Coordinates of C-alpha atoms in Angstrom, one line a residue:
M277 CA -18.5 6.6 -21.2
N278 CA -17.0 9.4 -23.2
K279 CA -16.7 8.7 -26.9
F280 CA -14.4 9.7 -29.8
E281 CA -15.1 10.4 -33.4
L282 CA -13.3 9.1 -36.5
S283 CA -11.8 12.5 -37.1
N284 CA -10.2 12.8 -33.6
R285 CA -6.7 12.1 -34.8
R286 CA -3.7 14.2 -35.6
Y287 CA -2.8 13.1 -39.1
L288 CA -0.6 14.6 -41.9
G289 CA -2.7 15.9 -44.7
S290 CA -6.0 15.2 -43.0
K291 CA -9.0 16.5 -45.0
T292 CA -11.3 17.1 -42.1
K293 CA -11.5 20.9 -42.7
L294 CA -12.1 20.3 -46.4
I295 CA -15.1 18.1 -46.2
S296 CA -17.6 20.9 -47.0
F297 CA -15.5 22.0 -49.9
I298 CA -15.3 18.5 -51.3
H299 CA -19.1 18.0 -51.0
E300 CA -19.7 21.4 -52.6
V301 CA -17.7 20.4 -55.7
V302 CA -19.4 17.0 -55.9
N303 CA -22.9 18.3 -55.4
Q304 CA -22.6 21.0 -58.0
N305 CA -20.8 18.9 -60.7
C306 CA -21.6 15.2 -60.2
S307 CA -24.9 13.4 -60.6
N308 CA -26.2 9.9 -59.6
V309 CA -23.3 9.1 -57.3
C310 CA -24.3 6.0 -55.4
S311 CA -20.8 4.6 -54.6
V312 CA -17.6 6.3 -53.5
L313 CA -14.1 4.9 -53.4
D314 CA -11.8 6.7 -51.0
L315 CA -8.6 5.2 -52.5
F316 CA -5.9 6.6 -50.2
G317 CA -8.2 6.7 -47.2
G318 CA -5.9 8.0 -44.4
T319 CA -8.0 8.9 -41.5
G320 CA -11.1 7.9 -43.6
V321 CA -13.0 11.2 -42.9
V322 CA -13.7 11.8 -46.6
G323 CA -15.2 8.4 -47.2
Y324 CA -17.1 8.6 -43.9
S325 CA -18.6 11.9 -44.9
F326 CA -20.4 10.1 -47.8
N327 CA -21.4 7.1 -45.7
D328 CA -25.0 8.3 -45.0
D329 CA -25.9 8.5 -48.7
C330 CA -23.6 6.2 -50.5
S331 CA -21.9 2.8 -50.4
V332 CA -18.3 3.5 -49.4
L333 CA -15.3 1.6 -50.6
I334 CA -12.2 2.6 -48.6
N335 CA -8.6 1.6 -48.9
D336 CA -5.3 2.3 -47.2
I337 CA -2.0 0.4 -47.0
L338 CA -1.5 1.1 -43.2
K339 CA -3.2 -1.3 -40.8
T340 CA -3.4 1.6 -38.4
N341 CA -6.1 3.1 -40.6
I342 CA -7.7 -0.3 -41.4
V343 CA -8.7 -0.9 -37.8
A344 CA -10.4 2.5 -37.8
Y345 CA -12.3 1.6 -41.0
N346 CA -13.3 -1.8 -39.5
T347 CA -14.6 0.2 -36.5
F348 CA -16.6 2.8 -38.3
F349 CA -17.4 1.3 -41.7
S350 CA -18.0 -2.4 -41.1
N351 CA -21.4 -4.0 -40.7
E352 CA -20.3 -6.9 -38.5
I353 CA -22.5 -7.2 -35.4
I354 CA -20.9 -6.1 -32.2
D355 CA -21.7 -6.2 -28.5
E356 CA -21.1 -2.6 -27.4
E357 CA -21.8 -3.4 -23.7
K358 CA -19.0 -6.0 -23.7
I359 CA -16.6 -3.6 -25.4
E360 CA -17.3 -0.9 -22.9
K361 CA -16.6 -3.2 -20.0
L362 CA -13.3 -4.3 -21.5
I363 CA -12.3 -0.6 -22.0
E364 CA -13.3 0.2 -18.5
G365 CA -11.1 -2.6 -17.2
Y366 CA -8.2 -1.6 -19.4
N367 CA -8.3 2.0 -18.0
L368 CA -8.0 0.7 -14.4
V369 CA -5.0 -1.6 -14.9
D370 CA -1.8 -0.7 -13.2
I371 CA 1.1 -2.7 -14.8
K372 CA 4.4 -3.0 -13.0
K373 CA 6.0 -5.6 -15.2
D374 CA 8.0 -4.5 -18.3
N375 CA 7.1 -5.7 -21.8
Y376 CA 8.1 -5.1 -25.4
Y377 CA 6.8 -1.6 -25.5
S378 CA 8.2 -0.4 -22.2
K379 CA 11.6 -1.9 -22.9
N380 CA 11.8 -0.3 -26.4
F381 CA 9.8 2.9 -26.1
A382 CA 9.9 4.0 -22.4
D383 CA 9.8 7.8 -22.0
T384 CA 9.8 8.5 -25.8
Y385 CA 6.3 8.9 -27.2
L386 CA 4.7 7.9 -23.8
S387 CA 6.0 7.4 -20.3
K388 CA 7.3 4.1 -19.2
E389 CA 4.2 3.5 -17.1
N390 CA 1.9 4.2 -20.1
M391 CA 4.1 1.9 -22.4
R392 CA 3.6 -0.9 -19.9
K393 CA -0.1 -0.4 -20.1
V394 CA 0.0 -0.3 -23.9
G395 CA 1.8 -3.6 -24.0
F396 CA -0.6 -5.3 -21.5
I397 CA -3.7 -4.1 -23.3
R398 CA -2.5 -4.9 -26.8
D399 CA -1.6 -8.5 -25.8
D400 CA -4.8 -9.0 -24.0
I401 CA -6.8 -7.9 -27.0
D402 CA -5.1 -10.6 -29.1
N403 CA -5.8 -13.1 -26.4
Q404 CA -9.4 -12.2 -26.3
Y405 CA -9.6 -12.7 -30.0
K406 CA -7.8 -16.0 -30.0
K407 CA -10.2 -17.3 -27.4
K408 CA -13.1 -16.1 -29.6
K409 CA -14.4 -13.9 -26.9
I410 CA -14.4 -11.0 -29.4
N411 CA -15.0 -11.0 -33.2
E412 CA -12.9 -9.3 -35.8
R413 CA -14.6 -6.0 -35.7
E414 CA -14.7 -5.9 -31.9
K415 CA -10.9 -6.5 -31.9
S416 CA -10.5 -3.6 -34.3
I417 CA -12.6 -1.4 -32.1
L418 CA -10.4 -2.1 -29.1
V419 CA -7.2 -1.6 -31.0
C420 CA -8.6 1.6 -32.6
S421 CA -9.5 2.9 -29.2
L422 CA -6.0 2.2 -28.0
I423 CA -4.5 3.9 -31.0
Y424 CA -6.6 7.0 -30.5
S425 CA -5.8 7.2 -26.8
I426 CA -2.1 7.0 -27.6
D427 CA -2.3 9.7 -30.2
K428 CA -4.2 12.0 -27.9
I429 CA -1.4 12.2 -25.3
A430 CA 1.6 11.3 -27.5
N431 CA 4.8 13.3 -26.9
T432 CA 5.0 14.4 -30.5
V433 CA 4.2 17.2 -32.9
G434 CA 1.5 15.0 -34.6
H435 CA 3.6 12.3 -36.1
Y436 CA 6.2 9.8 -34.9
D437 CA 9.3 10.7 -36.9
A438 CA 10.6 12.1 -33.6
Y439 CA 9.5 12.8 -30.1
R440 CA 9.8 15.9 -27.9
K441 CA 13.0 15.8 -25.8
N442 CA 11.4 17.7 -22.9
G443 CA 7.8 16.9 -23.6
N444 CA 5.0 16.2 -21.1
L445 CA 4.9 12.5 -20.2
E446 CA 2.7 12.8 -17.2
Q447 CA -0.7 12.4 -18.9
E448 CA -2.4 9.1 -18.2
L449 CA -3.5 6.8 -21.0
T450 CA -7.3 6.6 -21.1
M451 CA -9.3 4.6 -23.7
L452 CA -12.7 5.8 -25.0
M453 CA -15.5 4.2 -26.8
P454 CA -15.9 5.1 -30.5
N455 CA -19.1 6.8 -31.6
I456 CA -20.2 4.2 -34.0
K457 CA -23.2 4.6 -36.4
N458 CA -24.3 1.4 -38.2
N459 CA -27.2 2.8 -40.1
N460 CA -25.7 2.6 -43.6
N461 CA -22.8 0.2 -43.5
D462 CA -24.3 -2.8 -45.2
N463 CA -22.7 -2.3 -48.6
N464 CA -19.3 -0.8 -47.6
Q465 CA -16.1 -2.5 -48.6
I466 CA -12.7 -2.2 -46.8
Y467 CA -9.4 -2.8 -48.5
C468 CA -5.7 -2.9 -47.5
E469 CA -4.1 -3.1 -50.9
D470 CA -1.8 -1.3 -53.3
S471 CA -4.0 1.4 -54.9
N472 CA -2.7 0.9 -58.4
Q473 CA -3.5 -2.8 -58.3
L474 CA -6.8 -2.4 -56.5
V475 CA -8.4 -0.1 -59.2
K476 CA -7.9 -2.8 -61.8
N477 CA -10.4 -5.0 -60.0
I478 CA -13.1 -2.7 -58.6
S479 CA -15.2 0.3 -59.7
A480 CA -17.3 3.1 -58.2
D481 CA -19.3 6.1 -59.4
L482 CA -16.9 8.5 -57.7
V483 CA -13.2 7.8 -57.0
Y484 CA -11.6 10.2 -54.5
I485 CA -7.8 10.3 -54.6
D486 CA -5.7 12.0 -51.9
P487 CA -2.2 10.5 -52.5
P488 CA 0.9 11.4 -50.5
Y489 CA 2.2 14.8 -51.7
N490 CA 5.9 14.7 -51.0
S491 CA 8.8 12.6 -49.9
R492 CA 7.5 12.1 -46.3
Q493 CA 6.5 8.5 -46.1
Y494 CA 3.4 7.8 -44.0
C495 CA 4.8 4.6 -42.7
D496 CA 7.7 6.7 -41.2
A497 CA 5.3 9.2 -39.7
Y498 CA 3.1 6.5 -38.0
H499 CA 5.5 3.6 -37.5
F500 CA 4.9 3.4 -33.8
L501 CA 1.1 3.2 -34.2
E502 CA 1.6 0.6 -37.0
N503 CA 3.8 -1.4 -34.7
V504 CA 1.1 -1.4 -32.0
V505 CA -1.6 -2.4 -34.4
L506 CA 0.4 -5.3 -35.8
N507 CA 1.8 -6.3 -32.4
N508 CA 4.5 -8.5 -34.0
K509 CA 7.2 -7.0 -31.7
P510 CA 9.9 -6.4 -34.3
K511 CA 13.4 -5.2 -33.7
V512 CA 13.5 -1.4 -33.6
F513 CA 16.4 1.0 -34.2
G514 CA 17.4 4.6 -34.2
T515 CA 16.4 7.5 -32.0
A516 CA 12.8 7.3 -33.2
R517 CA 12.8 3.5 -32.5
K518 CA 11.5 2.6 -36.0
M519 CA 10.9 -0.9 -37.3
D520 CA 11.6 -2.2 -40.8
R521 CA 9.0 -0.5 -43.0
S522 CA 10.4 -1.3 -46.5
N523 CA 7.2 -3.2 -47.5
L524 CA 5.1 0.0 -46.7
K525 CA 7.0 2.5 -48.8
S526 CA 4.9 4.4 -51.3
K527 CA 6.2 5.3 -54.8
Y528 CA 4.0 8.4 -54.6
C529 CA 6.7 9.8 -52.3
T530 CA 9.5 9.3 -54.9
A531 CA 10.4 10.7 -58.2
K532 CA 8.2 8.0 -59.8
A533 CA 5.1 9.6 -58.4
A534 CA 3.8 11.0 -61.7
T535 CA 4.4 7.7 -63.4
E536 CA 2.4 5.9 -60.7
F537 CA -0.3 8.4 -60.9
A538 CA -0.6 8.1 -64.7
D539 CA -0.9 4.3 -64.4
L540 CA -3.5 4.7 -61.6
I541 CA -5.7 7.0 -63.6
K542 CA -5.5 4.9 -66.7
N543 CA -6.9 1.8 -64.9
I544 CA -9.7 3.6 -62.9
K545 CA -13.3 2.6 -63.7
A546 CA -15.6 5.4 -62.6
K547 CA -17.9 8.2 -63.7
Y548 CA -16.0 10.8 -61.8
I549 CA -12.4 11.1 -60.5
L550 CA -11.8 13.7 -57.8
V551 CA -8.1 14.4 -57.0
S552 CA -7.0 16.4 -54.0
Y553 CA -3.5 17.8 -54.3
N554 CA -2.0 21.0 -52.9
N555 CA 0.4 23.6 -54.4
T556 CA 3.5 23.0 -52.2
G557 CA 5.6 22.4 -55.4
E558 CA 8.2 25.0 -54.6
K559 CA 7.2 26.6 -51.3
G560 CA 8.6 24.3 -48.6
N561 CA 11.9 22.5 -48.1
A562 CA 12.9 19.7 -50.4
R563 CA 11.0 17.0 -48.4
S564 CA 7.8 19.1 -48.5
N565 CA 7.9 19.8 -52.2
A566 CA 5.0 18.2 -54.2
K567 CA 6.1 15.2 -56.3
I568 CA 3.5 15.8 -59.0
T569 CA 2.9 19.2 -60.6
D570 CA -0.5 20.7 -61.4
S571 CA 0.3 20.5 -65.1
Q572 CA 1.1 16.8 -64.9
I573 CA -2.2 16.2 -63.1
L574 CA -4.1 18.1 -65.8
E575 CA -2.3 16.3 -68.5
I576 CA -2.9 12.8 -67.1
L577 CA -6.5 13.4 -66.2
G578 CA -7.1 15.1 -69.5
K579 CA -6.6 11.8 -71.3
K580 CA -9.5 10.4 -69.2
G581 CA -12.0 13.1 -69.7
E582 CA -12.9 16.7 -69.1
V583 CA -11.1 18.3 -66.2
K584 CA -12.3 21.1 -63.9
V585 CA -10.1 22.7 -61.2
F586 CA -11.3 24.1 -57.9
E587 CA -9.1 25.6 -55.2
Q588 CA -9.5 26.8 -51.6
E589 CA -7.0 28.4 -49.2
Y590 CA -6.0 26.0 -46.6
A591 CA -3.8 26.0 -43.5
L592 CA -1.4 23.1 -44.2
F593 CA -0.4 20.8 -41.3
N594 CA 3.4 20.3 -41.4
T595 CA 6.3 19.5 -39.1
G596 CA 6.5 23.0 -37.8
K597 CA 9.8 23.8 -39.5
T598 CA 8.4 25.1 -42.8
K599 CA 6.3 28.2 -43.1
L600 CA 4.0 28.0 -46.1
E601 CA 2.2 31.1 -47.2
D602 CA -0.6 31.4 -49.7
H603 CA -1.2 27.7 -49.5
K604 CA -4.1 26.4 -51.5
E605 CA -5.7 23.0 -51.6
R606 CA -6.7 22.0 -55.2
L607 CA -9.4 19.7 -56.3
F608 CA -9.2 18.3 -59.8
L609 CA -12.5 16.9 -61.0
C610 CA -12.4 14.6 -64.1
I611 CA -15.7 13.8 -65.7
V612 CA -14.7 10.5 -67.3
G613 CA -15.3 10.1 -71.0
Q614 CA -16.7 13.6 -71.5
K615 CA -14.8 15.5 -74.2
E616 CA -12.2 12.8 -73.9
K617 CA -9.1 13.7 -75.9
K618 CA -7.9 11.4 -78.6
S619 CA -4.3 10.3 -78.0
V620 CA -1.9 8.0 -79.7
L621 CA -1.5 6.5 -76.3
N622 CA -4.8 4.8 -76.9
N623 CA -4.2 4.1 -80.6
T624 CA -0.9 2.5 -81.4
N625 CA -1.6 2.9 -85.1
E626 CA -1.4 6.6 -85.1
L627 CA 1.9 8.1 -86.2
V628 CA 4.2 10.0 -83.8
K629 CA 7.0 12.3 -84.5
S630 CA 10.5 11.9 -83.0
P631 CA 11.5 14.7 -80.6
L632 CA 14.9 14.6 -82.3
N633 CA 14.9 16.7 -85.4
Y634 CA 17.4 14.6 -87.3
T635 CA 18.5 15.7 -90.7
G636 CA 16.7 13.8 -93.4
G637 CA 14.0 12.6 -91.0
K638 CA 11.2 10.8 -92.8
Y639 CA 8.2 11.8 -90.7
K640 CA 6.6 13.9 -93.5
I641 CA 6.7 11.1 -96.0
L642 CA 6.0 8.2 -93.6
T643 CA 2.6 7.4 -95.0
Q644 CA 4.0 7.2 -98.5
L645 CA 6.8 4.9 -97.4
M646 CA 4.6 2.7 -95.3
D647 CA 2.1 2.3 -98.1
R648 CA 4.9 0.8 -100.2
F649 CA 6.3 -1.5 -97.5
P650 CA 5.2 -5.1 -97.3
K651 CA 2.4 -5.9 -94.8
D652 CA 3.7 -9.2 -93.6
I653 CA 6.9 -8.3 -91.7
D654 CA 8.1 -10.3 -88.7
M655 CA 11.5 -8.5 -88.3
F656 CA 11.9 -5.0 -89.5
F657 CA 15.4 -3.5 -89.7
D658 CA 15.5 0.3 -89.7
V659 CA 19.1 0.8 -91.0
F660 CA 20.5 4.3 -90.6
S661 CA 17.6 4.9 -88.2
G662 CA 18.5 8.5 -87.4
G663 CA 15.8 10.1 -85.3
G664 CA 13.8 6.9 -85.3
N665 CA 10.7 8.1 -87.0
V666 CA 10.3 5.0 -89.2
G667 CA 11.2 2.4 -86.6
A668 CA 9.0 3.9 -83.9
N669 CA 5.9 3.8 -86.2
I670 CA 6.3 0.7 -88.2
N671 CA 4.0 -2.3 -87.5
A672 CA 6.1 -5.5 -87.2
K673 CA 6.6 -8.3 -84.6
K674 CA 10.1 -7.1 -83.9
I675 CA 11.9 -3.9 -84.8
I676 CA 15.7 -3.3 -84.8
C677 CA 16.9 0.2 -85.3
V678 CA 20.5 0.4 -86.4
D679 CA 22.8 3.4 -86.5
I680 CA 26.6 4.0 -86.5
N681 CA 26.1 7.0 -84.2
D682 CA 26.9 5.5 -80.8
R683 CA 25.6 8.6 -78.8
L684 CA 22.3 8.5 -80.7
I685 CA 21.8 4.7 -80.0
S686 CA 22.7 5.3 -76.3
L687 CA 20.1 8.1 -76.1
F688 CA 17.4 5.8 -77.6
N689 CA 18.2 3.1 -75.1
Y690 CA 18.0 5.7 -72.3
L691 CA 14.6 6.9 -73.5
Q692 CA 13.3 3.3 -73.7
K693 CA 14.3 2.3 -70.2
E694 CA 13.1 5.6 -68.6
E695 CA 9.5 6.4 -67.5
Y696 CA 8.3 9.6 -69.1
Y697 CA 7.2 11.5 -65.9
H698 CA 10.4 10.4 -64.1
L699 CA 12.5 11.7 -67.0
V700 CA 10.6 15.0 -67.2
N701 CA 11.1 15.6 -63.5
H702 CA 14.8 14.9 -63.9
L703 CA 15.1 17.2 -66.9
D704 CA 13.3 20.0 -65.1
T705 CA 15.8 19.6 -62.3
L706 CA 18.7 19.9 -64.8
I707 CA 17.0 23.0 -66.4
D708 CA 16.9 24.6 -62.9
R709 CA 20.5 23.6 -62.3
F710 CA 21.7 25.3 -65.5
S711 CA 19.3 28.2 -65.0
L712 CA 17.8 27.6 -68.5
S713 CA 14.4 29.0 -69.4
N714 CA 11.2 27.0 -68.7
T715 CA 8.4 28.6 -70.7
Y716 CA 6.2 25.6 -70.0
K717 CA 6.1 26.7 -66.4
H718 CA 6.6 30.4 -66.5
G719 CA 5.6 31.5 -70.0
Y720 CA 7.7 33.8 -72.4
K721 CA 6.9 37.1 -70.6
F722 CA 8.8 35.9 -67.5
Y723 CA 12.0 35.9 -69.6
G724 CA 11.3 39.3 -71.3
C725 CA 10.5 37.9 -74.7
N726 CA 7.6 36.5 -76.7
S727 CA 7.0 33.3 -78.8
G728 CA 8.2 35.1 -81.9
N729 CA 11.7 36.0 -80.9
G730 CA 12.0 33.1 -78.5
V731 CA 14.3 32.5 -75.6
G732 CA 17.6 32.1 -77.4
Q733 CA 19.1 35.3 -76.1
Y734 CA 18.2 34.4 -72.5
N735 CA 19.6 30.9 -72.8
R736 CA 22.8 31.5 -74.9
D737 CA 25.4 31.7 -72.1
K738 CA 23.6 29.0 -70.0
F739 CA 23.4 26.7 -73.1
L740 CA 27.2 27.1 -73.7
K741 CA 27.9 26.0 -70.1
L742 CA 25.7 23.0 -70.6
R743 CA 27.4 22.2 -73.9
E744 CA 30.9 22.6 -72.4
E745 CA 30.1 20.3 -69.5
Y746 CA 28.8 17.7 -71.9
N747 CA 31.7 17.9 -74.3
N748 CA 34.4 17.9 -71.5
S749 CA 33.0 14.9 -69.7
N750 CA 34.7 11.5 -70.3
K751 CA 31.5 9.6 -70.1
K752 CA 28.9 11.3 -72.3
R753 CA 25.7 11.6 -70.3
D754 CA 22.4 10.8 -72.2
D755 CA 20.4 13.2 -70.1
L756 CA 22.7 16.2 -70.9
F757 CA 22.8 15.1 -74.6
L758 CA 19.0 15.2 -74.6
L759 CA 18.9 18.6 -73.0
L760 CA 21.4 19.9 -75.6
I761 CA 19.1 18.7 -78.3
I762 CA 16.0 20.3 -76.6
Y763 CA 17.7 23.7 -76.3
G764 CA 19.8 23.5 -79.4
F765 CA 19.2 25.0 -82.8
N766 CA 16.0 23.4 -84.3
N767 CA 16.4 20.3 -81.9
Q768 CA 19.0 19.0 -84.3
I769 CA 22.2 17.0 -83.7
R770 CA 25.7 17.9 -85.1
F771 CA 29.2 17.1 -84.0
N772 CA 32.5 18.6 -85.2
S773 CA 35.6 16.6 -86.3
K774 CA 36.6 16.2 -82.6
G775 CA 33.3 14.6 -81.8
E776 CA 32.1 17.6 -79.9
F777 CA 28.4 18.7 -80.0
N778 CA 28.7 22.1 -81.8
L779 CA 25.2 23.4 -82.5
P780 CA 24.3 26.8 -81.2
V781 CA 21.4 27.6 -78.9
G782 CA 17.9 27.6 -80.4
K783 CA 14.8 29.8 -80.0
R784 CA 12.8 27.2 -78.1
D785 CA 13.0 25.3 -74.8
F786 CA 11.3 22.3 -73.2
N787 CA 7.9 23.7 -74.0
G788 CA 4.5 22.0 -73.9
S789 CA 4.7 20.9 -77.6
L790 CA 8.1 19.2 -77.2
R791 CA 7.0 17.6 -73.9
K792 CA 4.0 16.0 -75.6
K793 CA 6.1 14.9 -78.6
L794 CA 8.6 13.3 -76.2
Q795 CA 5.8 11.5 -74.3
L796 CA 4.1 10.1 -77.3
F797 CA 7.4 9.0 -78.8
M798 CA 8.5 7.3 -75.5
D799 CA 5.1 5.5 -75.3
K800 CA 5.8 4.1 -78.8
L801 CA 9.2 2.8 -77.6
H802 CA 7.6 1.2 -74.5
S803 CA 4.7 -0.4 -76.4
K804 CA 6.7 -2.1 -79.2
E805 CA 9.3 -4.9 -79.2
I806 CA 12.0 -2.6 -80.4
S807 CA 15.8 -2.6 -79.9
F808 CA 18.6 -0.2 -80.8
E809 CA 22.0 -1.3 -82.0
N810 CA 25.1 0.7 -82.6
I811 CA 26.6 -1.1 -85.7
D812 CA 27.8 -0.4 -89.2
F813 CA 25.6 -1.8 -91.9
R814 CA 28.5 -3.8 -93.3
R815 CA 28.5 -5.9 -90.1
L816 CA 24.9 -7.0 -90.4
D817 CA 24.7 -10.8 -90.6
V818 CA 22.9 -11.4 -93.9
E819 CA 22.8 -15.2 -93.3
K820 CA 21.0 -14.7 -90.0
I821 CA 18.6 -12.1 -91.4
R822 CA 17.5 -14.4 -94.2
K823 CA 16.3 -17.1 -91.8
V824 CA 13.4 -15.0 -90.6
N825 CA 10.7 -13.1 -92.4
S826 CA 12.8 -9.9 -92.4
F827 CA 12.5 -6.6 -94.2
L828 CA 15.2 -3.9 -94.4
Y829 CA 14.5 -0.2 -94.8
L830 CA 17.6 1.9 -95.3
D831 CA 17.9 5.6 -95.2
P832 CA 21.6 6.4 -95.6
P833 CA 23.3 9.7 -95.9
Y834 CA 22.6 10.9 -99.5
Y835 CA 25.8 10.9 -101.6
L836 CA 24.4 13.9 -103.5
G837 CA 23.3 15.6 -100.4
D838 CA 25.0 18.4 -98.5
A839 CA 23.5 17.9 -95.0
S840 CA 25.5 18.0 -91.8
Y841 CA 26.0 14.2 -91.7
N842 CA 28.1 14.6 -94.9
E843 CA 30.5 17.0 -93.2
N844 CA 33.9 15.8 -92.1
G845 CA 33.9 13.0 -94.7
G846 CA 30.7 11.5 -93.3
W847 CA 29.6 9.6 -96.4
T848 CA 32.1 8.8 -99.1
E849 CA 31.9 7.2 -102.6
K850 CA 33.3 4.1 -101.0
D851 CA 30.5 4.0 -98.5
E852 CA 28.0 4.3 -101.3
E853 CA 29.5 1.5 -103.3
D854 CA 29.6 -0.8 -100.2
L855 CA 26.0 -0.1 -99.5
L856 CA 24.9 -0.9 -103.1
N857 CA 27.0 -4.2 -102.9
F858 CA 25.4 -5.0 -99.6
L859 CA 21.9 -4.6 -101.0
K860 CA 22.8 -6.7 -104.1
L861 CA 23.8 -9.5 -101.7
C862 CA 20.5 -9.1 -99.8
D863 CA 18.6 -9.4 -103.0
E864 CA 20.6 -12.6 -103.9
K865 CA 19.6 -14.0 -100.5
Q866 CA 16.0 -13.1 -101.2
I867 CA 15.8 -10.5 -98.4
R868 CA 13.3 -7.8 -99.2
F869 CA 14.6 -4.2 -98.9
A870 CA 13.6 -0.6 -99.5
L871 CA 16.2 2.1 -100.0
S872 CA 15.5 5.8 -99.6
N873 CA 17.7 8.1 -101.7
V874 CA 17.7 10.9 -104.3
I875 CA 18.1 10.3 -108.0
E876 CA 18.5 14.1 -108.7
H877 CA 19.7 16.9 -106.5
K878 CA 20.5 20.5 -107.5
G879 CA 20.7 19.6 -111.2
K880 CA 22.9 16.6 -110.6
I881 CA 21.9 13.0 -111.5
H882 CA 23.0 10.1 -109.3
D883 CA 24.1 8.0 -112.3
K884 CA 25.7 5.3 -110.2
L885 CA 22.4 4.7 -108.3
L886 CA 20.3 4.9 -111.5
N887 CA 22.4 2.4 -113.4
W888 CA 22.5 0.1 -110.4
C889 CA 18.7 0.1 -110.3
L890 CA 18.3 -0.5 -114.0
S891 CA 21.0 -3.3 -114.2
N892 CA 19.4 -5.2 -111.3
G893 CA 15.8 -4.6 -112.3
F894 CA 14.9 -2.8 -109.0
N895 CA 11.8 -0.7 -108.8
I896 CA 12.2 3.1 -108.5
N897 CA 9.2 4.7 -106.7
Y898 CA 9.1 8.5 -106.8
I899 CA 8.2 10.1 -103.5
N900 CA 6.3 13.4 -103.3
C901 CA 8.6 15.4 -101.1
S902 CA 9.9 19.0 -101.5
Y903 CA 13.3 20.1 -100.2
S904 CA 12.9 23.6 -101.7
N905 CA 13.2 25.3 -98.2
S906 CA 16.1 23.1 -96.9
N907 CA 18.8 25.5 -98.1
Y908 CA 18.2 29.2 -97.7
H909 CA 21.0 30.1 -100.1
I910 CA 19.5 28.4 -103.2
K911 CA 18.4 31.1 -105.6
D912 CA 17.3 28.8 -108.4
K913 CA 14.3 26.9 -107.0
S914 CA 14.0 24.9 -110.2
L915 CA 17.0 22.9 -109.1
V916 CA 14.8 20.3 -107.4
T917 CA 15.6 17.2 -105.4
R918 CA 13.8 14.0 -106.5
E919 CA 13.3 11.6 -103.6
V920 CA 12.9 7.9 -104.5
L921 CA 12.2 4.6 -102.7
I922 CA 14.1 1.8 -104.4
T923 CA 12.6 -1.7 -103.8
N924 CA 13.5 -5.2 -104.9
Y925 CA 9.9 -6.5 -104.6

């Protein structure tokens, strides 16, 4: 009887032609590889290529592929003579009675006659198994043979998203015997699980990852074969006669692909991680575009160890509608733990800087402030939180960031609920929409400038259009607000008396440095129990605060200051008096607080603040902080600013 090989299938993204390239990379860069995990197995050809020398662990979410793995990777004893006789019998049957497959799929992927045959054979395989005439692996072999015979003559272009309207339906369905080798299957393991969950429970020397590249779901492309394998006879719909596949949808085909990939890599236990991913990012139509960029792969793998990149030209299999030139298949090899980069993602005690360059931000003096804060804080209130530098970095059981700027609080809530890689993909889409520069992707030379003079001139008109759209919209969008900050002057925030964002364009764009800063900051927000509230300090419930072990840190606009937040009557003498009275009440209620302020600014003494401290016995801690460069028009540099931290403990 003629036999078929594991690789004898038409399959999207099959790596059959890349096997030698993969082994070349592994042989030259990896040592002592005794076990290989093929995590997104697909046809299984990569895992199978290691089967002679290694124990193979293979996984896929489609049962269509699992029956092939059970056929070629399993070590369950089989009776090949019995299987051959069953296959010979199936090939001779002539079925005249309609069944589920002929009624629902006649003259689509196969002729009506062949569909009758598929229905009969598939039901008989189940009956043979129920009667215990065949074991689990023998059942898989028969189903696998049926699947491969269907795929060989199917009236498609290699997948089942559609069928040819005038295709050839005359070929006869003929099952073959698989060419099975059982010489090294004893320690193999087969899984049909979500990859992100599976890696938390198993390990291997080498993990090979070949995830879906684009929005084309594999369960859509192979729904008919999956239907045959499961044989549950579900209701089908549409021209392609698809069943419900909602439980088989992969997040790697969505905008969350990079987030899923980051979670996957973080939980992998291996000496080597080999990722196969191509460069279709911008070359095909929207459905063909890669969901994870090379830079994201490098960034994510770089946290796990040293990364090497290899590439080879490759003729991509696609639907036939998209012509892709200069296509390359990339292999990213991560040597786990070698030259591993330190990251605050792995050390929650390291400080991160807010991506919002808020006036008066306290990042530079954070260590001085935190050294003076109590160590036993259950609930930390960051009042006048601004850019969030203090709240994001403080160690407390619960953190509440309070600010009167409703757009700022809305933006923080947006950052907290979003996933970093999903947000970055969205921002990159907005950048393209407004035709803003993207030096992270193209570099400065692409825009006719260098890092010194920046991209401000290129972005000016485009930035103004972005600003106009944001200011003129009734509902202020957080994503546009963030983009304005990114491309605005010094990443700062400023509004005019009408509430309009009015900063000019800046020299920088969404570059690598700012992307990293945003990622680390968002990871802090996700890792802490932190909330953001849009409320005036006068409305804080002192009685409620006193009932828990609370601590208040306040960084108000400085009454002696001349920053943008003091424009348009932003902070008045009445505000200053109300704040001091509020803190006096907190002290009476035995609530600990620390107040940042200035005692002296440009030769002026804040007498009201100084007398208030002295009359109440509060401590004045001087902070080492220079504002000499904060105003370019000050000629007398001796007119210093004395930053203080006032505490009642």
